[in-house]
Coordinates of C-alpha atoms in Angstrom, one line a residue:
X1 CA 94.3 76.0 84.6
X2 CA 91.2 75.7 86.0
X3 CA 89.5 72.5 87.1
X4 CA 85.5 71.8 87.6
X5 CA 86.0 69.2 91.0
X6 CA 82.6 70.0 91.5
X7 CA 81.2 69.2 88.4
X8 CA 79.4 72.5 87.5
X9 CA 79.4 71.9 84.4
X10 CA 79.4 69.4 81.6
X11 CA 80.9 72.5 78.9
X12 CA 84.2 74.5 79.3
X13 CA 84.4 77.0 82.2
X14 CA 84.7 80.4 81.2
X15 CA 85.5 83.7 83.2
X16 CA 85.7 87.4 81.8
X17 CA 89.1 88.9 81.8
X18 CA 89.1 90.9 84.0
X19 CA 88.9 87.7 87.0
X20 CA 91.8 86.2 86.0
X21 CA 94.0 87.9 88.5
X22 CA 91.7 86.9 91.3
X23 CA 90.7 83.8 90.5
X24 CA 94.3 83.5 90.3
X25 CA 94.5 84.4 93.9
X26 CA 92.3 82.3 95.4
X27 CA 92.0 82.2 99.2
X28 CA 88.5 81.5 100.0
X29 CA 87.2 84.3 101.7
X30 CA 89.2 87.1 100.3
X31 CA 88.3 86.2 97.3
X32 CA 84.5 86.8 97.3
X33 CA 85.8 90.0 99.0
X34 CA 87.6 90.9 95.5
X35 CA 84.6 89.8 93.9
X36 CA 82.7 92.2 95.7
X37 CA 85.0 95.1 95.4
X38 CA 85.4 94.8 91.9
X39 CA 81.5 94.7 91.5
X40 CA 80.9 98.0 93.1
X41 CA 83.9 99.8 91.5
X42 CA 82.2 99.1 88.7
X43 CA 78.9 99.6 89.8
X44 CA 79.8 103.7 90.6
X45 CA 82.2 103.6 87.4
X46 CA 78.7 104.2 85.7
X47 CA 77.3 106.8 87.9
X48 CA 80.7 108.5 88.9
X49 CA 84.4 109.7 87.6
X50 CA 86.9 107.1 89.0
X51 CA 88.4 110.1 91.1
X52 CA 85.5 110.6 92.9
X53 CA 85.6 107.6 94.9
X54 CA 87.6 104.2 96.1
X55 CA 86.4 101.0 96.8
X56 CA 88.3 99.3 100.0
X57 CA 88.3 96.1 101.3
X58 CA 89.6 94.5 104.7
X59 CA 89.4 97.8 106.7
X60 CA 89.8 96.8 110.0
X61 CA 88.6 98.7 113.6
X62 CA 89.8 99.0 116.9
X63 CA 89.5 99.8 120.6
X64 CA 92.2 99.7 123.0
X65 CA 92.0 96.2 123.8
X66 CA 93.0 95.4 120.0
X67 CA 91.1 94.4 117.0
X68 CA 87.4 93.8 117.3
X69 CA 86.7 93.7 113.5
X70 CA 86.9 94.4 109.9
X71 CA 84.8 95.9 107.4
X72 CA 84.7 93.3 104.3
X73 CA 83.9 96.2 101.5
X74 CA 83.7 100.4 102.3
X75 CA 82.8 102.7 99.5
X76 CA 84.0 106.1 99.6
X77 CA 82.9 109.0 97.7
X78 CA 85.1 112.2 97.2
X79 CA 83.1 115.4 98.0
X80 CA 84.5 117.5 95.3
X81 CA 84.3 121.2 96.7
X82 CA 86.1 120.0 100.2
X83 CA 88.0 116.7 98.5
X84 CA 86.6 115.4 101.9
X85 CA 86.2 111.1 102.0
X86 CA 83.0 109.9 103.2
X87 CA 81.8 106.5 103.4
X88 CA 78.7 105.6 101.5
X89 CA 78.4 102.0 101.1
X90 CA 79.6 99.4 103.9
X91 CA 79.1 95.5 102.7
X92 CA 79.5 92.4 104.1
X93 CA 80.8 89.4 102.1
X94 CA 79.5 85.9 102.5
X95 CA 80.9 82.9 100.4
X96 CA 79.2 79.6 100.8
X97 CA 80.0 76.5 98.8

């Protein structure tokens, strides 16, 4: 069930479908990061076949010295003659109240 504590609105809160599982999950952050990856999967769902490319989120880099990041979204793209990954869309997720 879900509850407007912030008083949003006066009518019945409605979400498609499809946000149900994450809305479900709700963590804060990692949640606007779902949001996110969800939009551009379906944002290149119209432009390109699902095989040709993956939405990631929470890729994280290093040095020796340990972690000194993460990547909140990566888009990668499938070059069909080598079936080579490249990135070609890095985003950065920012949830305020």
């Amino acid at each position: 069930m879900l509850r407007d504590t912030q008083g949003v609105t006066s009518s019945h809160a409605v979400i498609p479908i499809e946000m149900v599982p994450i809305v479900g999950r709700f963590t804060g952050g990692q949640t606007c990061e779902e949001i996110a990856r969800l939009d551009l999967e379906r944002e290149y769902e119209m432009h390109f076949p699902a095989a040709q490319f993956e939405v990631l989120n929470g890729i994280g880099y290093a040095d020796e010295n340990g972690t000194r990041g993460e990547l909140d979204v990566v888009v990668f793209k499938t070059d069909v003659e080598t079936n080579q990954k490249n990135v070609v869309q890095i985003a950065e997720v920012k949830c305020w109240k």
